[in-house]
Coordinates of C-alpha atoms (C1' of nucleotides) in Angstrom, one line a residue:
Chain A
X1 CA -25.9 -21.1 10.1
X2 CA -29.1 -21.8 8.1
X3 CA -28.9 -18.9 5.6
X4 CA -25.8 -19.3 4.0
X5 CA -27.3 -19.9 0.9
X6 CA -28.8 -16.9 -0.4
X7 CA -31.5 -16.7 -3.2
X8 CA -30.0 -13.7 -4.6
X9 CA -27.0 -15.4 -7.1
X10 CA -24.8 -13.9 -9.3
X11 CA -25.8 -13.1 -13.0
X12 CA -24.4 -15.2 -15.8
X13 CA -20.9 -14.2 -16.7
X14 CA -20.6 -11.5 -19.2
X15 CA -18.6 -12.4 -22.2
X16 CA -15.1 -10.7 -21.9
X17 CA -15.1 -9.8 -25.7
X18 CA -16.4 -6.1 -25.9
X19 CA -16.4 -4.7 -29.5
X20 CA -13.5 -2.0 -28.9
X21 CA -10.5 -3.4 -27.4
X22 CA -9.8 -0.2 -25.4
X23 CA -13.1 -0.5 -23.8
X24 CA -12.2 -4.2 -22.8
X25 CA -11.3 -4.2 -19.0
X26 CA -7.8 -4.7 -18.6
X27 CA -8.2 -7.3 -16.0
X28 CA -4.4 -9.0 -16.9
X29 CA -2.6 -5.6 -16.2
X30 CA -4.8 -4.6 -13.2
X31 CA -4.0 -8.1 -11.6
X32 CA -0.4 -8.2 -12.6
X33 CA 0.1 -4.8 -11.2
X34 CA -1.3 -5.8 -7.8
X35 CA 0.7 -9.2 -7.7
X36 CA 3.7 -7.4 -8.6
X37 CA 3.5 -4.7 -6.1
X38 CA 2.5 -7.1 -3.4
X39 CA 5.9 -8.9 -4.1
X40 CA 7.8 -5.9 -4.8
X41 CA 7.9 -4.6 -1.6
X42 CA 8.1 -7.9 0.5
X43 CA 11.9 -8.3 0.1
X44 CA 12.4 -4.7 1.9
X45 CA 9.5 -5.1 4.3
X46 CA 11.2 -8.3 5.8
X47 CA 14.8 -6.6 6.0
X48 CA 12.9 -3.4 7.6
X49 CA 11.4 -5.7 10.1
X50 CA 14.8 -6.5 11.9
X51 CA 15.1 -2.8 12.7
X52 CA 11.7 -2.5 13.9
X53 CA 10.7 -0.1 10.9
X54 CA 7.8 -0.5 8.5
X55 CA 7.3 0.4 5.0
X56 CA 6.7 4.1 5.8
X57 CA 10.3 4.5 7.3
X58 CA 11.6 2.9 3.9
X59 CA 9.7 5.5 1.9
X60 CA 11.2 8.1 3.9
X61 CA 14.6 6.7 4.1
X62 CA 14.7 6.1 0.7
X63 CA 13.9 9.8 -0.7
X64 CA 16.2 11.2 1.9
X65 CA 18.9 8.9 0.8
X66 CA 18.3 9.9 -2.7
X67 CA 17.8 13.6 -2.4
X68 CA 20.1 15.0 0.4
X69 CA 19.0 18.0 2.0
X70 CA 15.4 17.6 1.2
X71 CA 12.9 19.8 2.9
X72 CA 10.3 18.5 5.0
X73 CA 7.5 20.1 2.9
X74 CA 9.0 18.5 -0.5
X75 CA 8.9 14.8 1.0
X76 CA 5.3 15.3 2.2
X77 CA 4.6 16.4 -1.2
X78 CA 6.4 13.3 -2.9
X79 CA 4.8 11.2 -0.1
X80 CA 1.4 12.3 -0.4
X81 CA 0.6 12.0 3.4
X82 CA 0.1 14.6 6.2
X83 CA 2.8 16.4 8.4
X84 CA 1.6 14.5 11.4
X85 CA 2.1 10.8 9.8
X86 CA 5.4 11.9 8.4
X87 CA 6.1 13.5 12.0
X88 CA 6.0 9.8 13.6
X89 CA 8.4 8.0 11.2
X90 CA 10.7 10.8 11.1
X91 CA 11.1 11.0 14.7
X92 CA 12.1 7.4 14.6
X93 CA 14.4 7.8 11.9
X94 CA 16.1 10.5 13.8
X95 CA 16.4 8.9 17.1
X96 CA 17.7 6.0 16.0
X97 CA 20.1 7.9 14.1
X98 CA 19.1 6.9 10.5
X99 CA 18.5 10.4 9.7
X100 CA 19.9 14.0 10.7
X101 CA 18.2 17.3 10.4
X102 CA 20.1 20.4 9.7
X103 CA 18.8 24.0 9.8
X104 CA 19.1 25.6 6.5
X105 CA 21.6 28.1 5.8
X106 CA 19.5 30.7 3.6
X107 CA 16.4 29.9 5.8
X108 CA 16.7 28.8 9.0
X109 CA 13.2 27.6 9.6
X110 CA 14.2 24.6 7.5
X111 CA 15.3 21.4 8.8
X112 CA 16.9 20.0 5.8
X113 CA 17.1 16.2 5.9
X114 CA 20.3 13.8 5.1
X115 CA 20.9 10.6 6.2
X116 CA 23.7 9.3 8.4
X117 CA 26.4 6.9 7.5
X118 CA 23.9 4.2 8.9
X119 CA 21.0 5.4 7.3
X120 CA 22.9 5.2 4.0
X121 CA 23.9 1.6 4.4
X122 CA 20.4 0.7 5.3
X123 CA 18.8 2.7 2.4
X124 CA 21.5 1.0 -0.2
X125 CA 20.6 -2.5 1.2
X126 CA 16.9 -1.9 0.5
X127 CA 17.6 -0.6 -2.7
X128 CA 20.2 -3.7 -3.5
X129 CA 17.1 -5.9 -2.8
X130 CA 14.8 -4.1 -5.0
X131 CA 17.3 -3.7 -7.6
X132 CA 18.0 -7.4 -7.9
X133 CA 14.3 -8.2 -8.2
X134 CA 14.0 -5.3 -11.1
X135 CA 17.2 -6.6 -12.8
X136 CA 15.9 -10.3 -12.8
X137 CA 12.7 -9.1 -14.6
X138 CA 14.3 -6.9 -17.2
X139 CA 17.0 -9.3 -17.8
X140 CA 15.3 -11.0 -21.0
X141 CA 14.3 -7.2 -22.0
X142 CA 15.8 -5.5 -24.7
X143 CA 16.8 -1.9 -24.1
X144 CA 13.7 -0.7 -25.9
X145 CA 11.4 -2.9 -23.7
X146 CA 12.9 -1.9 -20.7
X147 CA 12.4 1.3 -21.9
X148 CA 8.7 0.7 -22.4
X149 CA 8.3 -0.5 -19.0
X150 CA 9.9 2.7 -17.8
X151 CA 7.3 4.9 -19.9
X152 CA 4.2 2.8 -18.9
X153 CA 5.1 3.1 -15.1
X154 CA 5.5 7.1 -15.7
X155 CA 2.5 7.3 -18.1
X156 CA 0.2 5.4 -15.2
X157 CA 1.1 8.4 -12.9
X158 CA -1.2 11.5 -12.5
X159 CA -0.2 13.9 -15.6
X160 CA 0.0 16.8 -12.9
X161 CA 2.5 14.7 -10.7
X162 CA 4.7 13.6 -13.9
X163 CA 6.7 16.7 -13.9
X164 CA 7.9 16.4 -10.5
X165 CA 8.4 12.6 -10.7
X166 CA 10.7 13.4 -13.8
X167 CA 13.0 15.7 -12.0
X168 CA 13.3 13.2 -9.1
X169 CA 13.8 10.1 -11.2
X170 CA 15.6 11.4 -14.0
X171 CA 12.8 9.9 -16.1
X172 CA 12.7 12.0 -19.3
X173 CA 10.4 14.9 -18.9
X174 CA 6.4 14.8 -19.9
X175 CA 5.8 15.0 -23.6
X176 CA 9.2 14.8 -24.6
X177 CA 9.0 11.9 -26.6
X178 CA 7.4 13.1 -29.6
Chain B
X1 CA 15.3 23.1 20.1
X2 CA 19.0 23.4 20.1
X3 CA 20.0 20.2 19.1
X4 CA 18.5 20.6 15.5
X5 CA 22.2 20.6 14.1
X6 CA 23.9 17.2 14.5
X7 CA 27.5 16.7 14.2
X8 CA 26.8 13.6 12.4
X9 CA 26.4 14.3 8.6
X10 CA 25.8 12.4 5.5
X11 CA 28.9 11.1 3.9
X12 CA 29.7 12.5 0.3
X13 CA 27.4 11.1 -2.3
X14 CA 28.8 7.9 -3.9
X15 CA 28.5 8.2 -7.7
X16 CA 25.8 6.4 -9.4
X17 CA 28.1 4.7 -11.8
X18 CA 29.1 1.2 -10.8
X19 CA 31.3 -0.9 -13.0
X20 CA 28.6 -3.4 -13.9
X21 CA 25.2 -1.9 -15.1
X22 CA 23.1 -4.9 -13.8
X23 CA 24.7 -4.0 -9.9
X24 CA 23.6 -0.3 -10.5
X25 CA 20.6 0.3 -8.3
X26 CA 17.7 0.5 -10.5
X27 CA 16.4 3.8 -8.5
X28 CA 14.4 5.0 -11.3
X29 CA 12.5 1.8 -11.8
X30 CA 11.9 1.4 -7.9
X31 CA 10.8 5.1 -7.8
X32 CA 8.5 4.9 -10.8
X33 CA 6.9 1.8 -9.5
X34 CA 6.0 3.2 -6.1
X35 CA 4.7 6.5 -7.6
X36 CA 2.8 4.6 -10.2
X37 CA 1.1 2.3 -7.9
X38 CA 0.5 5.2 -5.6
X39 CA -1.8 6.9 -8.3
X40 CA -3.1 3.6 -9.8
X41 CA -5.4 2.9 -6.7
X42 CA -6.3 6.4 -6.2
X43 CA -9.3 6.4 -8.7
X44 CA -10.9 3.3 -7.4
X45 CA -10.2 4.5 -3.2
X46 CA -12.0 7.6 -4.1
X47 CA -15.0 5.8 -5.9
X48 CA -15.1 3.2 -3.0
X49 CA -15.0 6.1 -0.3
X50 CA -19.0 6.5 -1.5
X51 CA -19.8 3.1 -0.1
X52 CA -17.7 3.5 2.9
X53 CA -15.5 0.6 1.7
X54 CA -11.7 1.0 1.4
X55 CA -8.8 -1.1 -0.8
X56 CA -9.4 -4.1 1.1
X57 CA -12.9 -4.3 0.0
X58 CA -12.0 -3.6 -3.6
X59 CA -9.3 -6.8 -3.6
X60 CA -12.0 -9.2 -2.4
X61 CA -14.7 -7.9 -4.6
X62 CA -12.6 -8.0 -7.6
X63 CA -11.2 -11.6 -7.4
X64 CA -14.8 -12.9 -6.2
X65 CA -16.3 -11.3 -9.4
X66 CA -13.6 -12.5 -11.7
X67 CA -13.8 -16.0 -10.2
X68 CA -17.4 -16.9 -9.5
X69 CA -17.7 -19.6 -7.0
X70 CA -14.1 -18.7 -5.2
X71 CA -13.4 -20.7 -2.0
X72 CA -12.6 -18.5 1.1
X73 CA -9.4 -20.5 1.3
X74 CA -8.2 -19.6 -2.3
X75 CA -8.9 -16.0 -1.8
X76 CA -6.7 -16.0 1.3
X77 CA -3.8 -17.3 -0.8
X78 CA -4.4 -14.8 -3.0
X79 CA -4.7 -12.0 -1.2
X80 CA -2.0 -13.3 1.5
X81 CA -3.8 -12.0 4.4
X82 CA -4.9 -13.7 7.6
X83 CA -8.5 -15.3 7.8
X84 CA -9.3 -12.7 10.2
X85 CA -8.5 -9.9 8.0
X86 CA -10.4 -11.3 5.4
X87 CA -13.1 -12.0 7.7
X88 CA -14.3 -8.5 8.8
X89 CA -14.0 -7.2 5.1
X90 CA -15.9 -10.1 3.7
X91 CA -18.9 -9.8 6.6
X92 CA -19.4 -6.4 5.5
X93 CA -19.4 -7.0 1.7
X94 CA -22.2 -9.9 2.6
X95 CA -23.8 -7.5 4.8
X96 CA -24.3 -4.5 2.2
X97 CA -25.3 -7.2 -0.3
X98 CA -22.4 -7.0 -2.7
X99 CA -21.5 -11.1 -2.4
X100 CA -23.3 -13.9 -1.5
X101 CA -21.8 -17.2 0.1
X102 CA -23.2 -20.5 -1.6
X103 CA -22.9 -23.9 0.2
X104 CA -20.7 -26.2 -2.0
X105 CA -22.6 -28.7 -3.8
X106 CA -19.6 -31.6 -3.6
X107 CA -18.3 -30.4 -0.2
X108 CA -21.0 -28.6 2.1
X109 CA -18.1 -27.4 4.2
X110 CA -17.4 -24.7 1.6
X111 CA -18.8 -21.2 1.2
X112 CA -18.4 -20.5 -2.5
X113 CA -18.2 -16.9 -3.1
X114 CA -20.3 -15.1 -5.9
X115 CA -20.8 -11.2 -6.4
X116 CA -24.4 -10.1 -6.6
X117 CA -25.7 -7.9 -9.4
X118 CA -24.9 -5.0 -7.2
X119 CA -21.7 -6.4 -6.5
X120 CA -20.8 -7.1 -10.3
X121 CA -21.9 -3.7 -11.1
X122 CA -19.4 -2.0 -8.7
X123 CA -16.4 -4.5 -9.5
X124 CA -17.0 -3.5 -13.1
X125 CA -16.8 0.3 -12.4
X126 CA -13.9 -0.2 -10.3
X127 CA -12.1 -1.9 -13.2
X128 CA -13.7 0.4 -15.9
X129 CA -11.6 3.4 -13.8
X130 CA -8.5 1.4 -13.6
X131 CA -8.6 0.1 -17.2
X132 CA -9.0 3.9 -18.3
X133 CA -5.7 4.6 -16.5
X134 CA -4.0 1.7 -18.1
X135 CA -5.1 2.0 -21.5
X136 CA -3.7 5.7 -21.7
X137 CA -0.2 4.7 -20.6
X138 CA -0.3 1.7 -23.3
X139 CA -2.0 4.0 -25.8
X140 CA 1.4 4.8 -27.6
X141 CA 2.9 1.3 -27.0
X142 CA 3.0 -1.1 -29.8
X143 CA 1.7 -4.7 -29.4
X144 CA 5.2 -6.0 -28.7
X145 CA 5.9 -3.3 -26.1
X146 CA 2.6 -4.0 -24.3
X147 CA 3.7 -7.6 -23.8
X148 CA 6.9 -6.2 -22.5
X149 CA 5.0 -4.7 -19.8
X150 CA 2.8 -7.5 -19.0
X151 CA 6.1 -9.7 -19.2
X152 CA 7.9 -7.5 -16.6
X153 CA 4.9 -7.2 -14.3
X154 CA 4.7 -11.0 -14.6
X155 CA 8.5 -11.7 -13.6
X156 CA 8.5 -9.3 -10.6
X157 CA 6.3 -11.7 -9.1
X158 CA 7.8 -14.3 -6.7
X159 CA 8.6 -17.3 -8.6
X160 CA 6.9 -19.7 -6.6
X161 CA 3.6 -17.8 -7.1
X162 CA 3.7 -17.3 -11.0
X163 CA 1.9 -20.6 -12.1
X164 CA -0.8 -19.4 -9.8
X165 CA -0.9 -15.8 -11.2
X166 CA -0.7 -17.4 -14.7
X167 CA -3.5 -19.3 -14.2
X168 CA -5.9 -16.5 -12.5
X169 CA -4.7 -14.0 -15.2
X170 CA -4.6 -15.7 -18.1
X171 CA -0.9 -14.7 -18.5
X172 CA 1.3 -17.0 -20.3
X173 CA 2.8 -19.9 -17.9
X174 CA 5.9 -19.4 -16.6
X175 CA 9.3 -20.5 -18.6
X176 CA 6.8 -21.0 -21.5
X177 CA 8.3 -18.3 -23.6
X178 CA 11.4 -19.8 -25.1
Chain C
dG1 C1' 8.6 47.8 12.1
dA2 C1' 4.2 45.2 12.2
dG3 C1' 1.4 41.9 10.8
dA4 C1' 0.7 38.3 7.5
dT5 C1' 2.7 34.0 5.9
dT6 C1' 5.5 30.3 6.1
dA7 C1' 8.2 25.6 8.1
dC8 C1' 8.0 22.5 10.8
dG9 C1' 6.5 20.1 15.1
dT10 C1' 3.3 18.0 18.4
dC11 C1' -1.2 16.7 21.2
dA12 C1' -5.0 14.2 21.1
dG13 C1' -8.1 11.0 18.9
dC14 C1' -10.0 8.2 15.1
dC15 C1' -10.2 4.6 11.5
dA16 C1' -8.8 0.9 8.2
dT17 C1' -6.2 -2.9 7.7
dG18 C1' -3.1 -5.9 8.9
dT19 C1' -1.2 -9.3 12.9
dT20 C1' -1.1 -13.1 16.4
dG21 C1' -3.6 -16.7 19.2
dA22 C1' -6.9 -19.7 21.0
dC23 C1' -11.0 -21.9 20.3
dT24 C1' -15.7 -23.7 17.7
dT25 C1' -18.7 -26.1 14.3
dA26 C1' -19.6 -28.7 10.7
dT27 C1' -18.3 -31.8 7.6
dT28 C1' -15.2 -35.1 5.0
dT29 C1' -11.6 -38.2 5.0
dC30 C1' -9.0 -42.3 6.5
Chain D
dG1 C1' -14.9 -43.3 15.1
dA2 C1' -10.5 -40.2 15.0
dA3 C1' -8.4 -37.3 12.5
dA4 C1' -8.0 -33.6 9.3
dT5 C1' -10.2 -29.7 6.6
dA6 C1' -13.1 -25.2 5.5
dA7 C1' -14.6 -21.6 7.5
dG8 C1' -15.8 -18.6 11.4
dT9 C1' -15.4 -15.9 15.6
dC10 C1' -13.3 -13.5 20.0
dA11 C1' -10.1 -10.7 21.7
dA12 C1' -5.8 -8.1 21.8
dC13 C1' -2.5 -5.3 19.5
dA14 C1' 0.6 -3.1 15.7
dT15 C1' 1.0 0.0 11.9
dG16 C1' 0.2 3.9 9.3
dG17 C1' -3.4 6.5 7.4
dC18 C1' -6.5 10.8 8.7
dT19 C1' -8.5 15.6 11.1
dG20 C1' -8.4 19.4 14.1
dA21 C1' -6.3 22.4 16.9
dC22 C1' -2.3 24.9 18.4
dG23 C1' 2.7 26.4 19.1
dT24 C1' 7.4 28.6 17.8
dA25 C1' 10.6 30.7 15.2
dA26 C1' 11.8 32.8 11.0
dT27 C1' 11.1 35.2 6.4
dC28 C1' 8.4 38.5 3.7
dT29 C1' 5.6 41.9 2.4
dC30 C1' 3.8 46.4 2.8

DNA sequence: GAGATTACGTCAGCCATGTTGACTTATTTC
DNA sequence: GAAATAAGTCAACATGGCTGACGTAATCTC
């Protein structure tokens, strides 16, 4: 391999110091976010592997556990994936007895999603693992700092999505903090 | 489909209120983290699509841009993926002229990674998009609150990884805050 | 009551990005 | 000179996204 060394080289590094601090790239937060998320999902991934499940199953199980009677359409809107993608993982969760679908009483087209006892156990075990990590990370934070973390995460979310997320998580509604 | 309604139903919801608040599941933070990350990567994903690139390319480009002369082994350790996975993505970035590899001077086995002018431009454009989102989210936060966010993200990371991340991001070193 | 719409499911095929395992080449280290 | 290291590559496979096209049952609307 003779052409490994290319004549085209990287220009000298630009100084990180831009005039306006708001315009200086937030490299630190960007990278921390990447590393934090990478490790955040790891606990659950390992636990899920025992069941032959993946991250996609976790998400479905989690939101169904937290929102019993959830409609399929609502779940699609939460996860922002297609019906076909959801279909696969949902079928597996139903087949393995973690989720059941109950016909809607008012609207019999609906297949309202509920976890089984088994599904509830797994969902809570996964939540426990992630809670342990979150609790440790917030252990040294005061109430105000913990609230600052929640607010930061909330405001990273697309503005049009916030009302929905607030309703789901119990976070304060958007714009309600002035 | 006659067996939609299963006899197995979900048990009555357990109250969220556990005795010890540290043991109560941190559903809010868990869910906010999921939604925040989902939207955080979206800006860049859209920009990358124009080049036929994906998230994997972004990660490589980002860390090479930030760490000129990075060794392949180091990059693998940062991304926590296999050599084969990286290989594909890296080859594409090299082929399209975003990254060049330079033989190490001290150790000629090394293929030190550098971005090209073009790679630098794209990396910075992507960083700009994510910085915009981060800046908005931190706009109402004070210095102490912004620091609380960084600390939270840092402490979500696996303890054994923190020293490395601190070195990369310039975050304060682990345990250095007492 | 007929027709449009909605809720849900499914078949088929494709793509991006991860994995394991085996092996090669060049170079450095001991 | 042998062993270890840095990097690359081939092949095969899994997961979880996607699009497009359809089907069925139920509800809504006029």
